[in-house]
Coordinates of C-alpha atoms in Angstrom, one line a residue:
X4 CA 73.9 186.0 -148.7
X5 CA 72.4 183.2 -149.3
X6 CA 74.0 179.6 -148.3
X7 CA 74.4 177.6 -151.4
X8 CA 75.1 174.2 -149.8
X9 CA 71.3 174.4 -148.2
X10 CA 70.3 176.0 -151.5
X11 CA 71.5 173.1 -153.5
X12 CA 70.1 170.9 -150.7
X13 CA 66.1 172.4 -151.5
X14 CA 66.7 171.9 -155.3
X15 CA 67.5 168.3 -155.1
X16 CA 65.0 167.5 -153.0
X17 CA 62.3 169.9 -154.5
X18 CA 60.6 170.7 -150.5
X19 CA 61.3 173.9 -149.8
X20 CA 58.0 175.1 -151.5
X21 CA 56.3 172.0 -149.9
X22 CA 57.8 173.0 -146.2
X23 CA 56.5 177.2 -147.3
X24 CA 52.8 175.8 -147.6
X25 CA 52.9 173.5 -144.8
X26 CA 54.0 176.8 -142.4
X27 CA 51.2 178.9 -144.2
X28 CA 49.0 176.5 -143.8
X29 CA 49.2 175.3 -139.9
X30 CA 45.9 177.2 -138.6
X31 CA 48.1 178.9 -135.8
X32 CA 47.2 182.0 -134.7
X33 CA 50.1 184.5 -134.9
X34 CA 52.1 185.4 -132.2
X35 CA 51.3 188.4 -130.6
X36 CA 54.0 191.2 -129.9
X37 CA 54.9 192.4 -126.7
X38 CA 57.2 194.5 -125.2
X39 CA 57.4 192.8 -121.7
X40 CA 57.0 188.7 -121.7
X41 CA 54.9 186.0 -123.4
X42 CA 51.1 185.8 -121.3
X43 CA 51.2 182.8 -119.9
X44 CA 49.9 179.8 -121.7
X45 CA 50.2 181.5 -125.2
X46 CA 53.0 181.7 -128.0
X47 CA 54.0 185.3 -128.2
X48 CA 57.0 187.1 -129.5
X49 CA 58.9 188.9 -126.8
X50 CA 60.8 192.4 -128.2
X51 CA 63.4 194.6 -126.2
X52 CA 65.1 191.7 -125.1
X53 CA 68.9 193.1 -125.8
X54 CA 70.6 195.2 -128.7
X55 CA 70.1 191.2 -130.6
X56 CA 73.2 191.3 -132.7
X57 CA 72.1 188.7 -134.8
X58 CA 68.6 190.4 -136.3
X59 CA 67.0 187.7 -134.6
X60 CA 63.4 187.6 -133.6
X61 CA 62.3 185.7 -130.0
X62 CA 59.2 184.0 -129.0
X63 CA 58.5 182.3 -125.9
X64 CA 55.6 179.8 -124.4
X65 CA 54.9 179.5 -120.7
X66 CA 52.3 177.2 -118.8
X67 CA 49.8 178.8 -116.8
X68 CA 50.9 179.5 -112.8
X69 CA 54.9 178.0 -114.1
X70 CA 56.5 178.4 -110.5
X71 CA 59.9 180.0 -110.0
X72 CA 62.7 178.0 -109.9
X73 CA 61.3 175.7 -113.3
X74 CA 64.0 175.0 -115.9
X75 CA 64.2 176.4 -119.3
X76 CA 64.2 175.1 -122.9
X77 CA 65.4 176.9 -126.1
X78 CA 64.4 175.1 -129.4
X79 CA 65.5 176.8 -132.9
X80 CA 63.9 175.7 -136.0
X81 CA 65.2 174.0 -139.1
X82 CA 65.7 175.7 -142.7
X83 CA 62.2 177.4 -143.8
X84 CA 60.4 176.8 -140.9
X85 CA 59.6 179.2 -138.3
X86 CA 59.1 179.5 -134.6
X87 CA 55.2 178.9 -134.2
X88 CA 55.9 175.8 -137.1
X89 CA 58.2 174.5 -134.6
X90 CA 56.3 175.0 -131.5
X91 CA 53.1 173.7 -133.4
X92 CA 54.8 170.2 -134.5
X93 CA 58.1 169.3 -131.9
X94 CA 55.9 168.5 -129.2
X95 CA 57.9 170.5 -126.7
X96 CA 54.3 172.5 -125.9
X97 CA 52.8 169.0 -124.1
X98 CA 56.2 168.6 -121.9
X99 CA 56.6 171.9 -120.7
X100 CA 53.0 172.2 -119.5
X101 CA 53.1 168.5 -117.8
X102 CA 56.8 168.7 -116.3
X103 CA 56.6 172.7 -115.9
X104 CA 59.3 174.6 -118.2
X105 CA 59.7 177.6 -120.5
X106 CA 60.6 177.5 -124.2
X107 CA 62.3 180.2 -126.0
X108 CA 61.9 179.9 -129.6
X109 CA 64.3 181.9 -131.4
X110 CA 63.3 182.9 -135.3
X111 CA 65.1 183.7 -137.9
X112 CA 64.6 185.3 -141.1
X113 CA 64.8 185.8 -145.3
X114 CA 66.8 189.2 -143.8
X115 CA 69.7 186.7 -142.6
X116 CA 69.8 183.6 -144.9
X117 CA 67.3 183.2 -147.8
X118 CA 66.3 179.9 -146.4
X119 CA 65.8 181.2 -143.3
X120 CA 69.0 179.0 -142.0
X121 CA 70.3 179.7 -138.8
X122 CA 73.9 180.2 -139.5
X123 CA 75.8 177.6 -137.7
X124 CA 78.9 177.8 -140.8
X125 CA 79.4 181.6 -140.2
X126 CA 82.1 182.5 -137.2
X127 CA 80.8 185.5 -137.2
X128 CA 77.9 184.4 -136.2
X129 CA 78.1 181.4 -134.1
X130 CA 80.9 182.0 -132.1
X131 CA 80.7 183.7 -128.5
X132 CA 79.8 186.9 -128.1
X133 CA 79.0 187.5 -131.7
X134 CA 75.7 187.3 -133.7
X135 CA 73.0 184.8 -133.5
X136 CA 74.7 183.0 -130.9
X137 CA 74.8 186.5 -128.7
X138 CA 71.0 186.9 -129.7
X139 CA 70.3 183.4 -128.2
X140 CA 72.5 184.2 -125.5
X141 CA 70.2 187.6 -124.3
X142 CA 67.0 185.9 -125.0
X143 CA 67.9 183.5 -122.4
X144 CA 69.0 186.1 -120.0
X145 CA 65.2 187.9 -120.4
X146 CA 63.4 184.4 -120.2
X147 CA 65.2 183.6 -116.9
X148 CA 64.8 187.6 -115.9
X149 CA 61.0 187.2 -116.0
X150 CA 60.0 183.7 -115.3
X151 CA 62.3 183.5 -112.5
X152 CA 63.8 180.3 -114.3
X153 CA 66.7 178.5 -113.0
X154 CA 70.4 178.9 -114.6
X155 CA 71.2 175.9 -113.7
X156 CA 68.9 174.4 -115.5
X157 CA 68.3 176.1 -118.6
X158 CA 68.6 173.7 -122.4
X159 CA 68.9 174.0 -125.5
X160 CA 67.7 171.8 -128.8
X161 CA 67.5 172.4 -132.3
X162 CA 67.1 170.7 -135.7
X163 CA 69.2 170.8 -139.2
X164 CA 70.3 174.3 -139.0
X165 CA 69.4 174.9 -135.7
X166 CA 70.8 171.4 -134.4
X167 CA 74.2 172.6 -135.6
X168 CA 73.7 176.4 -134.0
X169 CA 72.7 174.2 -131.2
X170 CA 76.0 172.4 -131.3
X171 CA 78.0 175.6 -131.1
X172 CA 75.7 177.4 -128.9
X173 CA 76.6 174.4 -126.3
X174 CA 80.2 174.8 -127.2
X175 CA 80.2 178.8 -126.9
X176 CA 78.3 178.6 -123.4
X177 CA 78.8 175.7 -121.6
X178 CA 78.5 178.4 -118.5
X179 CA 74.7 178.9 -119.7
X180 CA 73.6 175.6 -121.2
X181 CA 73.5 172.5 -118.8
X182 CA 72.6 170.5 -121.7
X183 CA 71.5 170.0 -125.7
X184 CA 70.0 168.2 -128.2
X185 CA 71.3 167.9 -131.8
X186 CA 68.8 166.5 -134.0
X187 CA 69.6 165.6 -137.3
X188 CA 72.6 168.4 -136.8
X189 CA 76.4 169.2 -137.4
X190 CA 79.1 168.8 -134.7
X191 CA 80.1 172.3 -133.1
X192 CA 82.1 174.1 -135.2
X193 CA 82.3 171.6 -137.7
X194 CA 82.5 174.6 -140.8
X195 CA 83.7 178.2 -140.4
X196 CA 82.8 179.3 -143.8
X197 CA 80.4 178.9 -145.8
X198 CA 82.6 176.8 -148.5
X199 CA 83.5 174.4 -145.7
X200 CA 79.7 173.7 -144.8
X201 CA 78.4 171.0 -147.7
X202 CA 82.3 169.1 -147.0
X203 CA 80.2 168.7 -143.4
X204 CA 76.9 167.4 -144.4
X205 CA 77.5 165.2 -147.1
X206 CA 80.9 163.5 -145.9
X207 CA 83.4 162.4 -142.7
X208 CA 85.7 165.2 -141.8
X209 CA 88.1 162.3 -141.0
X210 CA 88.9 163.9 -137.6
X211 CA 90.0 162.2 -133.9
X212 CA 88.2 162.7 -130.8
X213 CA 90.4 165.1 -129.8
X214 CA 90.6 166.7 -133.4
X215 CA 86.4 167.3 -132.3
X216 CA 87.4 168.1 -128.6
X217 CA 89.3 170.8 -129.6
X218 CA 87.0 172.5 -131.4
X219 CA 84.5 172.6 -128.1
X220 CA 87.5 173.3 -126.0
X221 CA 88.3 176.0 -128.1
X222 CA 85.4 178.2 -128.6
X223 CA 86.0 179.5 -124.8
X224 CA 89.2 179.2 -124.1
X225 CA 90.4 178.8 -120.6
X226 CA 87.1 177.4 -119.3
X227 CA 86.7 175.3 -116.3
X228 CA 83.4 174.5 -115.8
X229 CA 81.1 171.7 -115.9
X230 CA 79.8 170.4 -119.9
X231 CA 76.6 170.5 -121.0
X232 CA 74.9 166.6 -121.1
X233 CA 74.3 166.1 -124.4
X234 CA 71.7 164.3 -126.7
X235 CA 72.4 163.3 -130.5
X236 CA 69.4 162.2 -132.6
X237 CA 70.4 161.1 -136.2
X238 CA 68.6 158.9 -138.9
X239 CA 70.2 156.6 -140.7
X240 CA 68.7 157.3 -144.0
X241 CA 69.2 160.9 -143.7
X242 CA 70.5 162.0 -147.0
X243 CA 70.7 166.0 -145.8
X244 CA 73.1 165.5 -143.2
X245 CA 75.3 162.3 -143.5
X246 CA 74.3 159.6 -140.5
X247 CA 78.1 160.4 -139.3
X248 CA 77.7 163.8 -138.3
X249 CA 75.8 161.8 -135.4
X250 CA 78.9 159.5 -135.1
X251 CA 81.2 162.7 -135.2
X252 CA 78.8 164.5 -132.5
X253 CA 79.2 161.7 -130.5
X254 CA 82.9 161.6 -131.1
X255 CA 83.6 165.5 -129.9
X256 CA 81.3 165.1 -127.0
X257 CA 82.9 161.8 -125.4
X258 CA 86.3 163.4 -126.1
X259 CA 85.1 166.9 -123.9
X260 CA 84.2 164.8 -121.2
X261 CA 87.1 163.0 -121.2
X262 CA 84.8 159.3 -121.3
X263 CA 85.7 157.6 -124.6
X264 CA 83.6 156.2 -127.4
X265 CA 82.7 153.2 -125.9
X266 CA 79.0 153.0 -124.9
X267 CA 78.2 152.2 -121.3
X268 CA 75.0 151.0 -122.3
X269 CA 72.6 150.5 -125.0
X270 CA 69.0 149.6 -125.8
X271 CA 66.2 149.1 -128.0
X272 CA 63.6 151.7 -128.1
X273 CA 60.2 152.1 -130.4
X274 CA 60.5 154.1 -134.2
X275 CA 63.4 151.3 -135.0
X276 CA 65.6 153.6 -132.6
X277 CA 68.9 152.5 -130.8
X278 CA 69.8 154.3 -127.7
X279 CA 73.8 154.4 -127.0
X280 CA 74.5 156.2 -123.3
X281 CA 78.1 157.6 -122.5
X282 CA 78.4 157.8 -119.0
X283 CA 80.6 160.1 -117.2
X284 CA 82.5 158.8 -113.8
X285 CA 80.0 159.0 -111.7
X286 CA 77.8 156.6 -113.5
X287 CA 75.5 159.4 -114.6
X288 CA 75.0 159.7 -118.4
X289 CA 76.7 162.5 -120.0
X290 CA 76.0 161.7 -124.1
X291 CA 73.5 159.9 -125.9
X292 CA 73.2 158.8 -129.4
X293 CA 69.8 158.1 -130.8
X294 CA 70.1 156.4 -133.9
X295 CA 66.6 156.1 -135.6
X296 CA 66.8 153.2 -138.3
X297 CA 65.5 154.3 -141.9
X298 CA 64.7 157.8 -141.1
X299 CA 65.5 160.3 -143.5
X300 CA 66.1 164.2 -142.6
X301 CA 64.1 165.8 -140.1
X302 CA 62.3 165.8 -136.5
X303 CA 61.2 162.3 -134.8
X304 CA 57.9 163.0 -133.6
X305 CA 55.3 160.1 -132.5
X306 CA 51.8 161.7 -132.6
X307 CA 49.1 160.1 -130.2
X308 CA 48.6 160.4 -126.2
X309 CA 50.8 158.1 -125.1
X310 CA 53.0 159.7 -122.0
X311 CA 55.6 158.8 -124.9
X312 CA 54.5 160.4 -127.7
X313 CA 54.2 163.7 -128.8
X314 CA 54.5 166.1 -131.8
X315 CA 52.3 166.2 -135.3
X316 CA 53.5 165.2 -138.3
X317 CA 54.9 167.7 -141.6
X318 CA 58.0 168.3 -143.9
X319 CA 60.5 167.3 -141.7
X320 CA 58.5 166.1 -138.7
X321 CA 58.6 162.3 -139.2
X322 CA 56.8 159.7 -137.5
X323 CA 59.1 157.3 -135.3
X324 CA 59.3 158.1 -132.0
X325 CA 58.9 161.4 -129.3
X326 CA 62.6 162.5 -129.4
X327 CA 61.4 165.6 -127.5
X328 CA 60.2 162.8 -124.9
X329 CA 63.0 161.0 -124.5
X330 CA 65.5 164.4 -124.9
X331 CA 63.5 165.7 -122.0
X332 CA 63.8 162.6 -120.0
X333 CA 67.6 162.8 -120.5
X334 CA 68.3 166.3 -119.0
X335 CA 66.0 164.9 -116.0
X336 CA 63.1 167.3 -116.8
X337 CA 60.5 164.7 -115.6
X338 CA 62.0 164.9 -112.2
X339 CA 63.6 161.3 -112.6
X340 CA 66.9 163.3 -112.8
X341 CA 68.4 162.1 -116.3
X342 CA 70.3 159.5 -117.2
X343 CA 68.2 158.2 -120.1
X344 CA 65.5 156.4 -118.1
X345 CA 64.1 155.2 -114.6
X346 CA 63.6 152.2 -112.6
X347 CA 60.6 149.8 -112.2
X348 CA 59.2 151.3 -109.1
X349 CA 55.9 153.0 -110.0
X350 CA 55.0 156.8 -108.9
X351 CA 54.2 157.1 -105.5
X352 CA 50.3 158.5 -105.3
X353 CA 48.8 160.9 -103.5
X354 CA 51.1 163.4 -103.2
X355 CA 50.1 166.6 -101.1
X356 CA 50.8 169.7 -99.6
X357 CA 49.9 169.4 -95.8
X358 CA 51.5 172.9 -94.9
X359 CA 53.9 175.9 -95.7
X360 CA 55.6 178.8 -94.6
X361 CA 57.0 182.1 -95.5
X362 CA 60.4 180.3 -96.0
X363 CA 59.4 176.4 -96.3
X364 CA 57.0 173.8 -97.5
X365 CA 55.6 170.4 -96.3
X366 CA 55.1 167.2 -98.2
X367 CA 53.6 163.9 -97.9
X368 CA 52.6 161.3 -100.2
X369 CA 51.3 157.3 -100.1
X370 CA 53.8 154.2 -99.8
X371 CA 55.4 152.6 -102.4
X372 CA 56.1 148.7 -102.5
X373 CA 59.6 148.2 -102.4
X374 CA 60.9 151.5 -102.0
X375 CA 63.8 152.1 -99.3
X376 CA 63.6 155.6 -100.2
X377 CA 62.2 158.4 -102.0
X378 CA 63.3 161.4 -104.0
X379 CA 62.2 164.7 -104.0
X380 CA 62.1 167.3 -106.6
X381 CA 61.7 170.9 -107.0
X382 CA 61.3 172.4 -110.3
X383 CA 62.5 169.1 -111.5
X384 CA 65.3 169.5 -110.0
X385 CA 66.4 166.8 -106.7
X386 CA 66.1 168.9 -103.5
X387 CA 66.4 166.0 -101.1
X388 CA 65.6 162.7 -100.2
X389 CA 63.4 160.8 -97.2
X390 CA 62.7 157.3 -95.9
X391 CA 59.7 158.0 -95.0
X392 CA 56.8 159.3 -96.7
X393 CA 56.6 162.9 -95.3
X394 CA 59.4 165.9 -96.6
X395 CA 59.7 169.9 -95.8
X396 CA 62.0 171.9 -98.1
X397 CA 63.3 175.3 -96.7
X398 CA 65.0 178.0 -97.7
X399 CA 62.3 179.3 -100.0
X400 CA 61.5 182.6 -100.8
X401 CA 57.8 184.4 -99.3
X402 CA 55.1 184.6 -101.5
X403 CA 55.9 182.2 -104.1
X404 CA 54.8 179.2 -106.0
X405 CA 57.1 176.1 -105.9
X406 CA 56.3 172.7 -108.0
X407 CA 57.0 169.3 -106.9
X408 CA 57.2 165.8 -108.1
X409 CA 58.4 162.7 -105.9
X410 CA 59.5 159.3 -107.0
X411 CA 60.6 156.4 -105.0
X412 CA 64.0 154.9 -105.1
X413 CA 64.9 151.1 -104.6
X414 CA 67.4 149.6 -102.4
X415 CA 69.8 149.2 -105.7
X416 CA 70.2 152.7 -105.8
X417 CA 67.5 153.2 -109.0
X418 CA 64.7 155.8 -109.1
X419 CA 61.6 154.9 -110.4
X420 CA 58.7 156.7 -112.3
X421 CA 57.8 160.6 -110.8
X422 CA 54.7 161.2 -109.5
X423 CA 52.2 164.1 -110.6
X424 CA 53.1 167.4 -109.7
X425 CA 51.9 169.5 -106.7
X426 CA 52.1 173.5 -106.4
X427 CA 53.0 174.6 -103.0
X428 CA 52.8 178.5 -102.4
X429 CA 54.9 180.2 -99.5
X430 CA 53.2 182.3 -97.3
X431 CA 54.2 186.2 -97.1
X432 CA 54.1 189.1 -99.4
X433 CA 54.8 188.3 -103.4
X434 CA 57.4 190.6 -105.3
X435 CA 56.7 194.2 -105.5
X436 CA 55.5 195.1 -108.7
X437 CA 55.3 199.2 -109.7
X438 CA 53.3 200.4 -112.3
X439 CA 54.2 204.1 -113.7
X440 CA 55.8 205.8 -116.7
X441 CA 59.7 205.5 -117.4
X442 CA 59.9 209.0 -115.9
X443 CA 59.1 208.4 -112.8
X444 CA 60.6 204.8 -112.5
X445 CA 63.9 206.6 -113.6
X446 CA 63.0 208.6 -110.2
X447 CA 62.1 206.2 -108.4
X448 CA 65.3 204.1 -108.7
X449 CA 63.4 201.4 -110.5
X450 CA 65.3 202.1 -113.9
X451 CA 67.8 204.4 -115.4
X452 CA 68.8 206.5 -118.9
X453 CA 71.0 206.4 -120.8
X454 CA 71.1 208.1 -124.4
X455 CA 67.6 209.0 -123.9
X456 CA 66.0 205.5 -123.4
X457 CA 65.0 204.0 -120.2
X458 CA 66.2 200.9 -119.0
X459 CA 65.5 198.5 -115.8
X460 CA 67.9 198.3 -113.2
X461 CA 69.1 194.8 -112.7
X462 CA 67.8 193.0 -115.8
X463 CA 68.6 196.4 -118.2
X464 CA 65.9 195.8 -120.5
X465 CA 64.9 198.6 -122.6
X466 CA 61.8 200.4 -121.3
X467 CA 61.6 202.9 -124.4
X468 CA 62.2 206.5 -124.6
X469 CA 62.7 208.3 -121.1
X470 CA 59.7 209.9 -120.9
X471 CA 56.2 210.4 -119.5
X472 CA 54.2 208.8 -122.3
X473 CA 55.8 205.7 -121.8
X474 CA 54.2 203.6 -119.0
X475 CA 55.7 199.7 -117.6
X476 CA 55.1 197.8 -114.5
X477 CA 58.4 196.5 -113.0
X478 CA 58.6 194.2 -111.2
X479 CA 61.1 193.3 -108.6
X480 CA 62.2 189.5 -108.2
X481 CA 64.8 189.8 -106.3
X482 CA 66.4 193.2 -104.3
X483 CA 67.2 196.0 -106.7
X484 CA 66.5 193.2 -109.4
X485 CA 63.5 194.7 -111.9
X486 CA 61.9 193.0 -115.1
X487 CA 59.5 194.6 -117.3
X488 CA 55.6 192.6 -116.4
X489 CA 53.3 194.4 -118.6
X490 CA 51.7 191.1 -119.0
X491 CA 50.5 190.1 -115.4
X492 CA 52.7 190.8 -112.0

């Protein structure tokens, strides 16, 4: 059925036929299906990824040689737009191939809402376990299955619509997400019901922090864990979705991790944007508010080559600054380690590989000015630190690629810009990969049936019908651990 507060939304504003043509009219080549992963360096759709309660569709883009071990990033689309739209404008294409990530883009359809909404006011939906937000939820089990990604470090983003599926995804699996971005998006669980969902874009709910709290708290009850970090993005002219659903998403989020509404720090950035940082007790930042001055509904993108700028503009892509960028920067993909920004020290230079192992890899890299230490990342992720200018990581795994970024660290404790990535490959034999039909995988121990379909042991995706015609390779990332690799082993 379709959802009459977004309806009512497209007939005041008179875009929704606008936003069709822009879609129809990008030039992008259509995804391509595939049973088994996206080729690397290509938008593709991905199918068998789970039983995808929620009818939803799943594409996925991965750089070229994207090492094990590399974080993830899903990014769902607004109202009327689609997955290669969103791909095509965000700018999350430029980040993943310079910092080394994955995005899953989730798609949904006409078949679910009319306005292709994701349905972020539906508790049948958006709730754990249940719908779309179990569809996400399986899409990032496959992306992590097959790229090898890390669950530590796997994100999630999303605009209008999809910033509030976003905002309840994070609340539904803060054991999945380590972080989010809302842009231009609804608190988590802000409407249950369809009735209850315009009440939430157009005015205050006229809740407490803990009023907001609870509704996070609530959506897995009994959990214990740690909370995603999370980024808020609002305009102030926005019109779609009242400028205090950003105040409200800031509200809920402080109130989870238990560090008030006070920011810890603020400053100016370029689009007209003020940048609020709640840290947590650590001194680490936990919530952001970006709060972009004049902007009406939609994206911030900054087009140009700029290491800040990114995106294209569009209906709904508007031109004020990268928030992809600075979202990015915030959950520490750049190797800086997050926290909304980095210290004056430049990136040290000349970083190499100068040897590795089956189980380890060496590092070394030129002097920085100033630096009483240096940091050094994996996947974008801080593995250790050195005073020197030389570092080996261990404990890797044989035969496989590892990215790393270092940055230099001053004696107050702040860490400045990252350095250009290196790949370093282990030495030893790669996974085993086995090509053969579902029959004799089944045999094989590779897979199993059940109901008369074949489906990989470890990862259980769905290999087809258990039969002879059928042919996969699998391919084993870790022991008794398979994932379908038609497209490259």
């Amino acid at each position: 059925m379709l959802h009459s507060t977004w309806r009512r939304m497209f007939r005041r504003t008179a875009l929704a036929a606008v936003l069709g043509a822009v879609v129809t009219g990008l030039g992008v080549v259509a995804p391509v299906t595939t049973s088994a992963a996206a080729a690397a360096g290509t938008l593709q759709q991905v199918t068998n990824f789970g039983s995808n309660p929620g009818n939803l569709a799943m594409y996925a883009y991965a750089p070229t040689g994207l090492p094990s071990g590399a974080p993830l990033v899903v990014a769902l689309h607004g109202c009327t737009q689609s997955a290669s739209d969103y791909h095509a404008h965000s700018g999350w294409q430029k980040f993943a191939d310079q910092w080394g990530f994955a995005v899953v883009y989730p798609q949904t359809s006409s078949a679910n809402n009319s306005l292709s909404c994701f349905s972020w006011f539906d508790s049948s939906k958006d709730t754990r376990g249940k719908g779309e937000a179990a569809s996400v939820k399986q899409m990032v089990d496959t992306a992590v299955a097959q790229y090898g990604s890390d669950r530590t470090r796997v994100f999630v983003t999303g605009l209008s619509a999809g910033g509030g599926m976003t905002a309840d995804l994070l609340a539904d699996y803060p054991d999945v997400f380590a972080g989010g971005a809302v842009d231009s998006g609804l608190p988590a669980q802000c409407a249950t019901t369809q009735t209850a969902a315009s009440g939430c874009q157009y005015s205050a709910q006229n809740l407490t922090p803990k009023q907001w709290g609870d509704k996070v708290r609530n959506s897995y009850p009994g959990y214990t864990g740690p909370w995603p970090r999370v980024a808020i993005w609002q305009g102030s002219s926005d019109t779609t979705v009242a400028p205090v659903n950003g105040t409200e998403l800031r509200d809920q989020w402080t109130d989870v991790w238990g560090i008030g509404q006070t920011a810890s720090s603020t400053r100016t950035l370029t689009g007209g944007t003020t940048e609020s940082v709640y840290d947590d007790s650590t001194g680490k930042a936990a919530v952001a508010l970006f709060s972009v001055s004049g902007m009406a509904h939609g994206l911030a993108v900054n087009p140009g080559s700029g290491a800040d700028q990114c995106g294209t503009t569009g209906t709904y892509y508007l031109n004020y600054i990268c928030s992809s960028y600075h979202t990015a920067k915030f959950w520490g993909l750049d190797g800086g380690g997050g926290g909304g920004g980095t210290g004056s020290l430049p990136a040290p230079s000349g970083l190499t590989v100068t040897g590795t192992t089956g189980t380890g890899a060496s590092l070394s890299w030129n002097a920085v000015s100033g630096a009483a230490s240096y940091n050094v990342y994996r996947g974008g992720a801080k593995v250790g630190s050195a005073t020197g200018t030389a570092y080996t990581d261990t404990g890797l795994s044989a035969g496989t690629a590892y990215s790393y970024t270092v940055a230099a660290v001053d004696s107050s404790g702040a860490v400045g810009a990252s350095s250009a990535a290196v790949t370093a490959t282990t030495t030893g034999s790669a996974p085993a990969c086995y090509t053969a039909n579902n029959y004799q995988q089944v045999q094989a121990g590779r897979a199993h049936q059940s109901g008369g379909y074949t489906y990989a042991n470890g990862s259980g995706q769905n290999m087809g019908l258990y039969n002879v015609a059928i042919t996969h390779t699998l391919k084993e990332t870790s022991t008794g651990y398979f994932v379908i690799a038609d497209s490259g082993c």
